[in-house]
Short mmCIF file of C-alpha atoms and ligand atoms in Angstrom, two decimals:
data_model
loop_
_atom_site.label_atom_id
_atom_site.label_comp_id
_atom_site.label_asym_id
_atom_site.label_seq_id
_atom_site.Cartn_x
_atom_site.Cartn_y
_atom_site.Cartn_z
CA MET A 1386 181.99 -109.89 -24.54
CA GLY A 1387 181.58 -106.87 -27.13
CA GLU A 1388 185.04 -104.91 -24.95
CA THR A 1389 184.50 -101.12 -27.70
CA GLY A 1390 186.48 -97.77 -27.18
CA SER A 1391 189.40 -96.27 -27.34
CA VAL A 1392 192.13 -98.35 -25.73
CA ARG A 1393 194.91 -95.86 -24.03
CA GLY A 1394 195.94 -98.25 -21.31
CA PRO A 1395 196.17 -97.62 -18.35
CA ILE A 1396 197.86 -94.08 -17.18
CA ARG A 1397 199.81 -94.73 -13.77
CA LYS A 1398 200.29 -92.34 -11.38
CA ILE A 1399 203.58 -93.21 -9.83
CA VAL A 1400 205.44 -91.17 -7.31
CA GLU A 1401 209.00 -92.16 -5.32
CA GLY A 1402 210.02 -90.73 -2.40
CA PRO A 1403 213.23 -91.80 0.00
CA ALA A 1404 213.40 -94.59 1.86
CA GLY A 1405 211.44 -96.64 -0.98
CA TYR A 1406 208.79 -95.03 -0.63
CA VAL A 1407 206.50 -95.65 -3.38
CA LEU A 1408 202.61 -94.26 -4.31
CA GLU A 1409 200.62 -95.16 -6.70
CA ASP A 1410 198.64 -92.60 -7.59
CA VAL A 1411 194.90 -92.57 -8.82
CA PRO A 1412 194.22 -90.20 -12.04
CA HIS A 1413 191.97 -86.99 -11.05
CA LEU A 1414 190.08 -84.94 -13.59
CA THR A 1415 192.76 -81.81 -13.08
CA ASP A 1416 195.29 -84.20 -15.23
CA TYR A 1417 193.13 -83.71 -18.22
CA ILE A 1418 190.81 -80.72 -17.52
CA PRO A 1419 193.58 -78.80 -15.78
CA ASP A 1420 191.17 -75.84 -14.89
CA LEU A 1421 188.46 -77.36 -13.94
CA PRO A 1422 186.89 -75.22 -10.99
CA ASN A 1423 187.45 -75.99 -7.39
CA PHE A 1424 184.65 -75.73 -4.55
CA PRO A 1425 185.49 -75.50 -0.68
CA ASN A 1426 183.77 -79.32 0.72
CA PRO A 1427 180.13 -78.41 1.87
CA LEU A 1428 180.32 -80.93 4.84
CA GLN A 1429 182.32 -78.14 6.84
CA ASP A 1430 179.14 -76.69 6.76
CA ASN A 1431 177.14 -79.84 7.98
CA PRO A 1432 176.47 -80.02 11.84
CA ALA A 1433 176.11 -84.34 12.51
CA TYR A 1434 180.80 -83.84 10.90
CA SER A 1435 180.86 -80.35 12.70
CA ALA A 1436 182.40 -82.26 15.75
CA VAL A 1437 184.21 -84.23 14.36
CA LYS A 1438 188.46 -83.03 14.99
CA GLN A 1439 190.07 -82.64 11.55
CA TYR A 1440 187.66 -83.74 10.27
CA PHE A 1441 189.23 -83.42 6.17
CA VAL A 1442 192.31 -86.30 5.22
CA ASN A 1443 195.71 -84.87 5.06
CA GLN A 1444 196.22 -84.25 1.15
CA ASP A 1445 199.30 -86.58 1.91
CA ASP A 1446 198.17 -89.84 3.78
CA THR A 1447 198.94 -92.70 2.28
CA VAL A 1448 198.48 -96.25 3.09
CA PRO A 1449 201.12 -98.97 2.79
CA GLN A 1450 200.52 -101.70 1.30
CA LYS A 1451 202.98 -103.97 2.99
CA VAL A 1452 203.06 -103.47 6.62
CA VAL A 1453 205.07 -106.42 8.10
CA VAL A 1454 208.73 -104.72 6.64
CA HIS A 1455 212.25 -105.26 7.43
CA LYS A 1456 214.32 -102.01 9.21
CA ALA A 1457 216.16 -101.40 6.81
CA GLY A 1458 213.53 -103.18 3.65
CA PRO A 1459 212.18 -100.17 1.08
CA ARG A 1460 209.04 -99.09 1.78
CA GLY A 1461 207.40 -99.97 -0.85
CA THR A 1462 203.93 -98.85 -1.76
CA HIS A 1463 200.86 -97.26 -0.78
CA PHE A 1464 197.35 -95.54 -1.68
CA ARG A 1465 196.60 -92.91 -1.78
CA ARG A 1466 193.77 -92.51 1.51
CA ALA A 1467 189.93 -92.83 0.65
CA GLY A 1468 188.69 -89.75 2.33
CA PRO A 1469 186.76 -86.59 2.56
CA ARG A 1470 189.37 -83.55 1.18
CA GLN A 1471 188.85 -79.59 2.18
CA TRP A 1472 188.06 -79.44 -2.06
CA VAL A 1473 185.77 -80.72 -4.35
CA TYR A 1474 185.73 -81.02 -8.25
CA PHE A 1475 181.16 -80.66 -7.87
CA GLU A 1476 179.06 -77.89 -7.05
CA SER A 1477 176.15 -80.17 -5.26
CA ASP A 1478 173.42 -79.01 -7.70
CA ASP A 1479 175.66 -79.78 -10.49
CA VAL A 1480 175.73 -83.52 -9.68
CA HIS A 1481 173.70 -86.30 -11.34
CA ALA A 1482 175.20 -89.46 -10.06
CA CYS A 1483 174.18 -93.28 -11.59
CA ILE A 1484 174.90 -96.68 -9.80
CA VAL A 1485 174.53 -99.78 -12.29
CA THR A 1486 176.04 -103.58 -10.63
CA CYS A 1487 177.40 -105.85 -12.61
CA GLY A 1488 178.34 -109.84 -12.51
CA GLY A 1489 177.34 -112.48 -10.28
CA LEU A 1490 175.03 -111.39 -7.26
CA CYS A 1491 176.71 -111.00 -3.60
CA PRO A 1492 175.53 -109.95 0.08
CA GLY A 1493 175.65 -105.99 0.17
CA LEU A 1494 174.83 -104.83 -2.98
CA ASN A 1495 171.29 -103.37 -1.82
CA THR A 1496 173.95 -101.73 0.64
CA VAL A 1497 175.81 -100.07 -0.98
CA ILE A 1498 173.20 -98.55 -3.65
CA ARG A 1499 171.67 -97.14 -0.26
CA GLU A 1500 174.73 -95.40 1.15
CA ILE A 1501 175.58 -94.18 -2.40
CA VAL A 1502 172.48 -92.96 -2.44
CA CYS A 1503 172.02 -92.05 0.94
CA GLY A 1504 175.40 -90.91 1.67
CA LEU A 1505 175.27 -87.59 -1.46
CA SER A 1506 171.77 -86.75 -0.41
CA HIS A 1507 173.50 -86.48 3.08
CA MET A 1508 176.28 -85.15 3.43
CA TYR A 1509 176.60 -83.26 -0.33
CA SER A 1510 172.94 -82.52 -0.79
CA VAL A 1511 173.44 -84.01 -4.08
CA ASN A 1512 170.07 -85.78 -4.83
CA LYS A 1513 169.80 -86.79 -8.21
CA VAL A 1514 171.28 -89.76 -8.74
CA LEU A 1515 169.62 -92.61 -11.38
CA GLY A 1516 169.64 -96.28 -11.40
CA ILE A 1517 171.04 -98.01 -14.53
CA GLN A 1518 169.04 -101.29 -14.46
CA GLY A 1519 170.87 -104.73 -15.85
CA GLY A 1520 174.14 -104.26 -15.56
CA TYR A 1521 176.42 -102.53 -18.08
CA LYS A 1522 174.22 -103.52 -20.96
CA GLY A 1523 171.51 -101.25 -19.00
CA PHE A 1524 172.93 -98.47 -19.72
CA TYR A 1525 171.78 -97.62 -23.81
CA ALA A 1526 169.18 -100.82 -23.84
CA ARG A 1527 167.07 -100.90 -20.40
CA ASN A 1528 164.86 -98.37 -18.34
CA THR A 1529 166.50 -96.25 -15.58
CA ILE A 1530 165.32 -95.37 -12.42
CA PRO A 1531 165.88 -92.77 -10.37
CA MET A 1532 167.16 -93.28 -6.82
CA THR A 1533 166.23 -91.10 -3.69
CA PRO A 1534 166.82 -91.65 -0.36
CA LYS A 1535 163.54 -92.58 0.39
CA SER A 1536 162.96 -95.00 -2.38
CA VAL A 1537 166.13 -96.92 -1.28
CA ASN A 1538 165.20 -96.64 2.71
CA ASP A 1539 164.59 -100.29 2.70
CA ILE A 1540 166.55 -102.35 0.28
CA HIS A 1541 169.50 -103.28 2.69
CA LYS A 1542 167.24 -106.10 4.12
CA ARG A 1543 166.96 -108.05 1.36
CA GLY A 1544 169.60 -110.10 -1.06
CA GLY A 1545 170.56 -109.80 -4.56
CA THR A 1546 169.95 -106.30 -6.68
CA VAL A 1547 167.05 -103.57 -6.31
CA LEU A 1548 169.56 -102.67 -9.62
CA GLY A 1549 169.52 -106.27 -11.45
CA THR A 1550 173.06 -107.20 -13.15
CA SER A 1551 173.95 -109.04 -16.39
CA ARG A 1552 176.92 -110.49 -17.30
CA GLY A 1553 177.86 -109.64 -21.05
CA GLY A 1554 177.46 -106.52 -23.02
CA HIS A 1555 179.43 -104.35 -22.25
CA ASP A 1556 179.71 -101.83 -24.94
CA THR A 1557 182.27 -98.86 -24.08
CA ILE A 1558 181.28 -96.25 -26.89
CA LYS A 1559 177.26 -96.96 -26.39
CA ILE A 1560 177.70 -96.64 -22.27
CA VAL A 1561 179.60 -93.66 -22.79
CA ASP A 1562 177.76 -92.30 -25.30
CA SER A 1563 175.08 -93.10 -22.88
CA ILE A 1564 176.86 -90.89 -19.72
CA GLU A 1565 177.26 -88.39 -22.14
CA ASP A 1566 173.84 -87.90 -23.12
CA ARG A 1567 172.29 -88.13 -19.48
CA GLY A 1568 174.41 -85.63 -18.76
CA ILE A 1569 176.05 -87.80 -15.76
CA ASN A 1570 179.03 -86.87 -14.08
CA GLN A 1571 179.70 -89.50 -11.46
CA VAL A 1572 179.14 -92.92 -12.37
CA TYR A 1573 179.91 -95.15 -9.24
CA ILE A 1574 179.76 -99.18 -10.66
CA ILE A 1575 179.47 -101.79 -8.68
CA GLY A 1576 180.76 -105.39 -9.62
CA GLY A 1577 184.18 -108.04 -9.87
CA ASP A 1578 187.88 -107.87 -11.47
CA GLY A 1579 185.43 -108.21 -15.16
CA THR A 1580 183.26 -104.92 -13.84
CA GLN A 1581 186.00 -103.31 -12.40
CA LYS A 1582 187.90 -104.06 -16.08
CA GLY A 1583 185.13 -102.91 -17.38
CA ALA A 1584 185.06 -99.88 -15.38
CA SER A 1585 188.99 -99.00 -16.82
CA ALA A 1586 187.76 -98.89 -19.98
CA ILE A 1587 185.16 -96.20 -19.51
CA PHE A 1588 187.26 -94.09 -17.69
CA GLU A 1589 189.71 -94.47 -20.50
CA GLU A 1590 186.63 -92.77 -22.89
CA VAL A 1591 185.58 -90.66 -20.73
CA GLN A 1592 188.99 -88.81 -20.72
CA ARG A 1593 189.67 -89.64 -24.40
CA ARG A 1594 186.88 -86.90 -24.78
CA ASP A 1595 187.91 -85.06 -21.80
CA LEU A 1596 184.32 -85.26 -20.01
CA ALA A 1597 184.31 -84.37 -16.71
CA VAL A 1598 182.87 -87.52 -15.76
CA ALA A 1599 184.21 -88.87 -12.18
CA VAL A 1600 184.00 -93.08 -12.60
CA VAL A 1601 184.75 -95.04 -9.53
CA GLY A 1602 184.58 -98.61 -9.07
CA ILE A 1603 183.56 -100.46 -6.00
CA PRO A 1604 184.61 -104.19 -5.74
CA LYS A 1605 182.08 -106.51 -5.17
CA THR A 1606 183.32 -110.87 -4.89
CA ILE A 1607 181.42 -113.04 -2.98
CA ASP A 1608 185.01 -115.23 -3.94
CA ASN A 1609 187.05 -113.13 -2.29
CA ASP A 1610 189.16 -112.80 -5.17
CA ILE A 1611 189.85 -109.27 -5.70
CA ALA A 1612 193.86 -108.42 -5.63
CA VAL A 1613 195.18 -106.23 -3.07
CA ILE A 1614 192.30 -105.51 -0.92
CA ASP A 1615 191.79 -107.39 2.50
CA LYS A 1616 188.22 -108.48 1.67
CA SER A 1617 185.13 -108.29 -0.44
CA PHE A 1618 181.85 -106.88 1.03
CA GLY A 1619 179.18 -110.15 1.44
CA PHE A 1620 181.93 -112.59 1.98
CA ASP A 1621 181.27 -113.05 5.85
CA THR A 1622 178.05 -113.31 4.82
CA ALA A 1623 178.18 -116.09 2.75
CA VAL A 1624 180.60 -117.70 5.35
CA GLU A 1625 177.95 -117.56 7.96
CA GLU A 1626 175.73 -119.08 5.38
CA ALA A 1627 177.99 -121.46 4.70
CA GLN A 1628 177.96 -122.67 8.14
CA ARG A 1629 174.34 -123.77 7.91
CA ALA A 1630 175.16 -126.29 4.57
CA ILE A 1631 178.01 -128.08 7.10
CA ASN A 1632 176.10 -127.97 9.95
CA ALA A 1633 173.29 -129.80 7.91
CA ALA A 1634 176.04 -132.35 6.19
CA HIS A 1635 178.05 -132.65 9.47
CA VAL A 1636 174.02 -133.86 11.21
CA GLU A 1637 173.28 -136.40 7.93
CA ALA A 1638 177.04 -137.60 8.19
CA GLY A 1639 176.66 -138.70 12.06
CA SER A 1640 173.57 -140.09 11.59
CA ALA A 1641 174.21 -143.11 8.64
CA GLU A 1642 176.12 -145.94 8.74
CA ASN A 1643 179.80 -144.42 6.85
CA GLY A 1644 178.25 -140.86 6.94
CA ILE A 1645 180.03 -138.90 4.52
CA GLY A 1646 178.78 -134.99 4.01
CA LEU A 1647 179.69 -133.74 0.97
CA VAL A 1648 179.05 -129.36 0.72
CA LYS A 1649 180.05 -127.47 -2.03
CA LEU A 1650 180.46 -124.20 -2.16
CA MET A 1651 181.10 -120.74 -4.52
CA GLY A 1652 185.36 -120.11 -5.09
CA ARG A 1653 185.84 -119.99 -9.44
CA TYR A 1654 189.18 -119.61 -8.93
CA SER A 1655 190.00 -118.85 -5.18
CA GLY A 1656 189.16 -121.61 -1.94
CA PHE A 1657 188.88 -118.58 0.47
CA ILE A 1658 184.86 -119.58 1.28
CA ALA A 1659 185.53 -122.75 1.18
CA MET A 1660 188.84 -122.39 3.21
CA TYR A 1661 187.36 -120.11 5.96
CA ALA A 1662 184.34 -122.05 5.89
CA THR A 1663 186.03 -125.11 7.22
CA LEU A 1664 188.37 -122.97 9.59
CA ALA A 1665 185.42 -121.71 11.22
CA SER A 1666 182.76 -124.64 11.68
CA ARG A 1667 185.76 -127.71 13.06
CA ASP A 1668 183.41 -130.63 11.16
CA VAL A 1669 185.11 -131.05 8.43
CA ASP A 1670 187.64 -133.75 7.59
CA CYS A 1671 188.73 -132.42 4.24
CA CYS A 1672 188.25 -128.95 2.10
CA LEU A 1673 189.13 -129.00 -1.44
CA ILE A 1674 190.22 -125.70 -3.42
CA PRO A 1675 191.03 -124.49 -6.74
CA GLU A 1676 194.44 -123.96 -5.78
CA SER A 1677 195.36 -126.49 -3.51
CA PRO A 1678 195.02 -129.57 -6.82
CA PHE A 1679 194.14 -133.60 -5.77
CA TYR A 1680 194.50 -136.99 -6.21
CA LEU A 1681 191.26 -139.63 -6.09
CA GLU A 1682 192.84 -143.26 -5.92
CA GLY A 1683 196.69 -144.08 -3.79
CA SER A 1684 198.59 -143.07 -1.07
CA GLY A 1685 197.50 -139.51 -0.03
CA GLY A 1686 194.75 -139.09 -2.21
CA LEU A 1687 191.45 -138.76 -1.11
CA PHE A 1688 189.77 -142.36 -1.17
CA GLU A 1689 192.98 -143.29 1.94
CA HIS A 1690 192.13 -140.15 3.85
CA VAL A 1691 188.17 -140.84 3.52
CA GLU A 1692 188.25 -144.47 4.40
CA LYS A 1693 190.82 -143.58 6.97
CA ARG A 1694 188.05 -140.91 8.60
CA LEU A 1695 185.51 -143.49 8.35
CA LYS A 1696 187.06 -146.34 9.52
CA GLU A 1697 188.76 -143.43 12.94
CA ASN A 1698 185.28 -142.03 13.18
CA GLY A 1699 182.28 -143.62 10.97
CA HIS A 1700 181.38 -140.45 9.53
CA MET A 1701 183.11 -137.49 7.42
CA VAL A 1702 182.11 -133.49 5.98
CA ILE A 1703 184.24 -132.67 2.63
CA VAL A 1704 183.63 -129.08 1.38
CA VAL A 1705 184.79 -128.92 -2.26
CA ALA A 1706 185.20 -124.98 -4.40
CA GLU A 1707 183.67 -124.94 -6.66
CA GLY A 1708 187.11 -124.54 -8.55
CA ALA A 1709 188.73 -127.09 -7.53
CA GLY A 1710 189.53 -130.45 -8.96
CA GLN A 1711 188.59 -129.07 -13.10
CA ASP A 1712 191.24 -130.93 -14.55
CA LEU A 1713 190.15 -134.26 -12.98
CA ILE A 1714 186.88 -134.15 -13.97
CA ALA A 1715 187.91 -132.55 -17.58
CA GLY A 1716 189.78 -135.70 -17.35
CA SER A 1717 187.30 -138.21 -17.11
CA ILE A 1718 184.37 -135.86 -19.49
CA LYS A 1719 184.28 -135.34 -21.96
CA GLU A 1720 182.28 -131.78 -22.77
CA LYS A 1721 183.18 -128.79 -24.61
CA ASP A 1722 184.37 -125.77 -22.58
CA ILE A 1723 181.41 -123.75 -22.09
CA GLU A 1724 181.85 -119.96 -21.52
CA ASP A 1725 179.06 -117.86 -20.10
CA ALA A 1726 177.87 -114.14 -21.79
CA SER A 1727 181.58 -112.22 -19.88
CA GLY A 1728 183.41 -115.08 -21.19
CA ASN A 1729 184.55 -116.54 -17.89
CA LYS A 1730 184.49 -120.33 -18.48
CA LEU A 1731 182.13 -122.30 -17.13
CA LEU A 1732 182.52 -125.31 -14.75
CA LEU A 1733 182.06 -128.11 -14.54
CA ASP A 1734 179.83 -129.50 -11.62
CA VAL A 1735 182.90 -131.09 -8.93
CA GLY A 1736 180.91 -131.75 -6.53
CA LEU A 1737 178.10 -134.61 -8.95
CA TRP A 1738 181.09 -136.11 -9.97
CA LEU A 1739 182.79 -136.39 -6.59
CA SER A 1740 179.41 -137.53 -5.02
CA GLN A 1741 179.62 -140.58 -8.49
CA LYS A 1742 183.72 -141.18 -7.13
CA ILE A 1743 182.98 -141.97 -3.67
CA LYS A 1744 180.63 -144.01 -4.28
CA ASP A 1745 181.70 -146.06 -7.26
CA HIS A 1746 185.17 -146.46 -4.63
CA PHE A 1747 183.37 -147.90 -1.92
CA THR A 1748 180.56 -149.84 -2.56
CA THR A 1749 181.88 -151.20 -6.15
CA LYS A 1750 185.97 -151.41 -5.38
CA ARG A 1751 186.25 -151.18 -1.46
CA ASN A 1752 182.66 -152.69 -1.21
CA MET A 1753 181.44 -150.70 1.45
CA VAL A 1754 178.12 -149.03 2.22
CA ILE A 1755 178.36 -145.99 2.80
CA THR A 1756 175.41 -143.01 2.81
CA LEU A 1757 177.00 -140.27 1.28
CA LYS A 1758 174.61 -136.59 0.72
CA TYR A 1759 175.79 -134.28 -1.35
CA ILE A 1760 174.42 -130.27 -0.34
CA ASP A 1761 174.99 -127.56 -2.64
CA PRO A 1762 174.21 -124.46 -1.38
CA THR A 1763 175.88 -121.85 -4.05
CA TYR A 1764 173.01 -120.09 -4.43
CA MET A 1765 172.13 -119.83 -1.03
CA ILE A 1766 174.97 -118.44 0.46
CA ARG A 1767 175.22 -114.96 -1.97
CA ALA A 1768 171.05 -114.02 -2.55
CA ILE A 1769 171.20 -113.29 1.12
CA PRO A 1770 171.74 -109.90 2.88
CA SER A 1771 174.34 -108.74 4.07
CA ILE A 1772 174.98 -109.43 7.91
CA ALA A 1773 175.49 -106.71 10.24
CA SER A 1774 179.71 -105.84 10.06
CA ASP A 1775 178.85 -106.51 6.31
CA ASN A 1776 176.79 -103.58 6.52
CA VAL A 1777 178.84 -101.46 8.23
CA TYR A 1778 181.77 -102.38 5.99
CA CYS A 1779 179.56 -101.95 2.90
CA THR A 1780 178.64 -98.03 4.12
CA LEU A 1781 182.75 -97.27 4.78
CA LEU A 1782 182.87 -98.39 1.35
CA ALA A 1783 180.07 -96.58 -0.13
CA HIS A 1784 181.23 -93.26 1.47
CA SER A 1785 184.52 -93.61 0.59
CA ALA A 1786 183.56 -93.38 -3.02
CA ILE A 1787 181.74 -91.05 -2.70
CA HIS A 1788 183.66 -89.09 -1.24
CA GLY A 1789 186.74 -89.94 -3.76
CA ALA A 1790 184.68 -89.00 -6.75
CA MET A 1791 183.67 -85.09 -5.39
CA ALA A 1792 186.80 -84.62 -4.44
CA GLY A 1793 187.50 -85.58 -8.53
CA TYR A 1794 189.90 -88.15 -8.14
CA THR A 1795 188.80 -90.53 -10.80
CA GLY A 1796 189.40 -94.36 -12.22
CA PHE A 1797 189.68 -95.65 -8.99
CA THR A 1798 189.13 -98.56 -7.43
CA VAL A 1799 187.54 -98.21 -3.17
CA GLY A 1800 189.57 -101.42 -0.87
CA LEU A 1801 190.46 -101.28 1.80
CA VAL A 1802 194.35 -101.86 2.95
CA ASN A 1803 195.53 -103.08 6.36
CA GLY A 1804 193.12 -101.78 7.33
CA ARG A 1805 192.28 -98.47 6.21
CA HIS A 1806 190.27 -97.10 3.45
CA THR A 1807 192.05 -96.15 -0.02
CA TYR A 1808 191.95 -94.80 -3.23
CA ILE A 1809 192.91 -97.88 -5.83
CA PRO A 1810 193.70 -97.41 -9.76
CA PHE A 1811 191.69 -100.30 -11.93
CA TYR A 1812 194.64 -101.65 -12.71
CA ARG A 1813 196.16 -102.82 -9.79
CA VAL A 1814 192.37 -104.50 -8.77
CA THR A 1815 192.19 -105.97 -12.55
CA GLU A 1816 196.01 -106.77 -13.20
CA SER A 1817 196.37 -110.32 -10.56
CA ARG A 1818 194.08 -112.69 -8.41
CA ASN A 1819 193.38 -112.99 -4.94
CA LYS A 1820 194.06 -116.87 -4.10
CA VAL A 1821 194.61 -118.59 -1.24
CA VAL A 1822 198.52 -119.29 -1.21
CA ILE A 1823 199.16 -122.60 -0.06
CA THR A 1824 202.89 -122.35 1.22
CA ASP A 1825 201.17 -119.90 3.92
CA ARG A 1826 200.16 -120.31 7.39
CA MET A 1827 196.71 -119.57 6.99
CA TRP A 1828 196.49 -123.60 4.52
CA ALA A 1829 198.62 -124.98 6.92
CA ARG A 1830 196.10 -124.38 9.64
CA LEU A 1831 192.99 -126.14 7.77
CA LEU A 1832 195.79 -128.79 6.44
CA SER A 1833 196.06 -129.55 10.49
CA SER A 1834 192.44 -128.57 11.56
CA THR A 1835 191.29 -131.25 8.80
CA ASN A 1836 193.90 -133.57 9.76
CA GLN A 1837 193.78 -133.70 5.43
CA PRO A 1838 196.83 -135.23 3.30
CA SER A 1839 198.87 -131.92 1.88
CA PHE A 1840 198.13 -133.83 -1.65
CA LEU A 1841 201.65 -132.62 -2.82
CA SER A 1842 204.89 -134.28 -3.19
CA PRO A 1843 208.45 -132.50 -1.77
CA LYS A 1844 208.67 -131.42 -5.28
CA ASP A 1845 205.26 -129.35 -5.53
CA ILE A 1846 205.76 -127.66 -2.31
CA GLU A 1847 209.56 -126.62 -3.84
CA GLU A 1848 207.49 -125.18 -7.19
CA ALA A 1849 204.56 -123.93 -5.05
CA LYS A 1850 206.77 -121.69 -3.35
CA LYS A 1851 208.75 -120.53 -6.26
CA ILE A 1852 205.65 -119.24 -7.93
CA THR A 1853 204.21 -117.54 -4.96
CA ASN A 1854 207.64 -115.64 -4.14
CA ASN A 1855 207.51 -114.16 -8.15
CA SER A 1856 203.53 -113.27 -7.52
CA PRO A 1857 201.83 -110.51 -6.13
CA SER A 1858 198.45 -112.19 -4.50
CA ASN A 1859 201.25 -113.73 -1.79
CA ILE A 1860 201.92 -110.27 -0.46
CA ASN A 1861 197.91 -109.76 -0.46
CA GLU A 1862 198.35 -113.37 1.53
CA ASP A 1863 200.28 -112.29 4.07
CA LYS A 1864 198.33 -108.45 4.65
CA TYR A 1865 194.90 -110.85 5.02
CA GLU A 1866 196.26 -113.61 7.61
CA ASP A 1867 197.43 -110.23 9.43
CA PHE A 1868 193.73 -109.05 9.21
CA HIS A 1869 192.56 -112.06 10.57
CA SER A 1870 195.76 -112.59 12.91
CA PRO A 1871 194.80 -113.64 16.44
CA GLY A 1872 197.12 -109.99 17.87
CA ARG A 1873 194.60 -108.30 15.61
CA ALA A 1874 191.86 -110.10 17.08
CA ASN A 1875 190.71 -107.23 19.89
CA ASP A 1876 191.77 -104.19 17.90
CA THR A 1877 188.79 -104.27 16.33
CA THR A 1878 189.71 -100.41 14.83
CA HIS A 1879 190.59 -101.86 11.48
CA LEU A 1880 187.39 -103.19 11.15
CA TYR A 1881 185.40 -100.38 10.85
CA PRO A 1882 188.04 -97.91 10.93
CA ALA A 1883 186.89 -94.27 10.70
CA LEU A 1884 188.02 -92.47 7.15
CA LEU A 1885 190.22 -90.48 9.35
N1 ATP B 2331 187.79 -107.30 -20.05
C1 ATP B 2331 187.22 -106.48 -20.08
N2 ATP B 2331 186.52 -105.46 -20.54
C2 ATP B 2331 185.39 -104.45 -20.29
N3 ATP B 2331 184.49 -105.10 -19.45
C3 ATP B 2331 184.47 -106.30 -19.61
C4 ATP B 2331 185.94 -107.02 -19.49
N4 ATP B 2331 185.00 -107.91 -18.26
C5 ATP B 2331 184.20 -108.10 -18.25
N5 ATP B 2331 183.11 -107.35 -18.90
C6 ATP B 2331 182.15 -107.06 -18.56
O1 ATP B 2331 182.35 -106.30 -16.71
C7 ATP B 2331 180.69 -106.87 -16.78
C8 ATP B 2331 180.84 -108.51 -15.42
O2 ATP B 2331 181.86 -109.36 -15.25
P1 ATP B 2331 181.91 -110.12 -15.50
O3 ATP B 2331 180.50 -111.63 -15.45
O4 ATP B 2331 183.30 -111.55 -15.24
O5 ATP B 2331 181.68 -110.45 -13.36
P2 ATP B 2331 182.46 -109.43 -12.59
O6 ATP B 2331 182.16 -108.09 -12.87
O7 ATP B 2331 183.83 -110.39 -12.42
O8 ATP B 2331 182.10 -110.29 -11.01
P3 ATP B 2331 181.83 -111.70 -10.91
O9 ATP B 2331 182.93 -113.24 -10.98
O10 ATP B 2331 182.56 -111.07 -9.05
O11 ATP B 2331 180.74 -112.15 -9.99
C9 ATP B 2331 180.00 -107.84 -17.58
O12 ATP B 2331 179.59 -106.85 -17.94
C10 ATP B 2331 181.29 -108.13 -18.69
O13 ATP B 2331 181.05 -108.02 -20.54
O1 F6P B 2332 175.53 -118.54 -11.69
P1 F6P B 2332 176.31 -116.90 -12.41
O2 F6P B 2332 175.58 -116.20 -11.37
O3 F6P B 2332 177.00 -116.70 -13.21
O4 F6P B 2332 176.93 -117.23 -11.11
C1 F6P B 2332 177.99 -118.27 -11.05
C2 F6P B 2332 179.76 -117.59 -10.56
O5 F6P B 2332 179.61 -116.76 -9.75
C3 F6P B 2332 180.95 -116.53 -8.64
O6 F6P B 2332 180.21 -116.36 -7.70
C4 F6P B 2332 181.33 -115.24 -8.30
O7 F6P B 2332 180.39 -114.12 -8.70
C5 F6P B 2332 181.49 -117.87 -8.76
O8 F6P B 2332 181.64 -118.23 -7.56
C6 F6P B 2332 180.58 -119.15 -9.84
O9 F6P B 2332 181.25 -119.34 -10.58
MG1 MG B 2333 184.59 -111.96 -11.82
#
């Protein structure tokens, strides 16, 4: 991974108020450069925004992490609300911004790049924006490209990232040297959990050198596994695209004797894509995710469920997240742990393994004729342009990032919390991972829609409840469910909230 450089640990700016109110605030350039000058926000002279009532965000506006509270309960954690501030800490002509994309692909990357470039230009008249090519290592080993509204005009219609991306190669010292040498003072970093950890290290080194450089993260993950935020951009696009694979699996399965359609979807540690694609489709008879261990043989096992569904219906569809059942596969295939360049463990192919296991069981042991079709649309669901709703979401994330950097905030990730755009300290999005909570109602809905076994004994359920009660992701899961709950379905304001 090559994480080098200063390690002072994250600064935690915690502000406490009455009734258990806690603000987990983000750093500001004036925390370590107290005499930094500020200027009136040029947006106030921008004709497009002149009709907006109270355009600037009130300095005291914060957003609660947990919206369901009890009368006597503490008000809990809050995050600073995103949006334009009355005073900025950069003069437009002095801004030299850069953008980098790291980690795996995700629909919407190009939209975020486009909207950072266009937002900086159209809202703040900033025209010096550099694209860093090929991820973190691009800071010191690759070319850079100047980016203008004209050069990025059409990129949101394409999948991937026009800047290229990579894993590994994070060298904090070399990256910050490059930032300093090039005179860059706003760094926009788009990427997943690993990228945000890298961004945090960059911020700490920038601060150690007393540089007036804003370091801003825009969270990206197809797996939707980033903590605190409601959901990540591109996730809805991926779930939508997954429907095509599931439909194909259903058609194939339905056209054969004892047809089984097996679809593998992304989800290294978190099964959100598989869960939402299953719930959306209604053709799926079993969904397997990393958070819910399963077993094959015996009462309550997968084979029993498959046989039952084939007898009842003549065909079935299984959706499996790539991270599911890794312990089972590791037990049957002897293979060394292999990591990618960022240190992420490479997974064994659960789809191929499961296909073989099902075929062996039914043809050899049960003497049944089955027809199994395995569909692996892994990269097809992420290498596509984002759908319209994700495009709007990407735009708001980019604008939040710009407003925050211009206002002098730094060391933060932008994120949607309970439908409001916020600034979240890096450490909060890197210290835990968002996971499907199998004791929550959403997973119960899935079990009831597929009618699959839970694969859990009463003892397992008790254990799972204990773990989730102590886990921060529990908070996030409640919120995620609220975000998608029918009660809010007609209230679209939480989907595309204005920054005010
Ligand atoms: N702990 C860390 N400290 C510094 N840099 C890191 C750390 N973990 C990962 N990185 C760097 O962040 C970049 C992206 O990391 P990674 O490949 O894990 O993808 P990611 O951002 O987690 O995205 P995703 O997993 O969604 O594809 C890599 O260049 C990697 O070197
Ligand atoms: O093959 P790559 O590009 O390393 O990406 C695969 C991984 O990236 C992810 O999509 C996360 O971005 C995981 O779901 C998957 O395991
Ligand atoms: Mg990651």
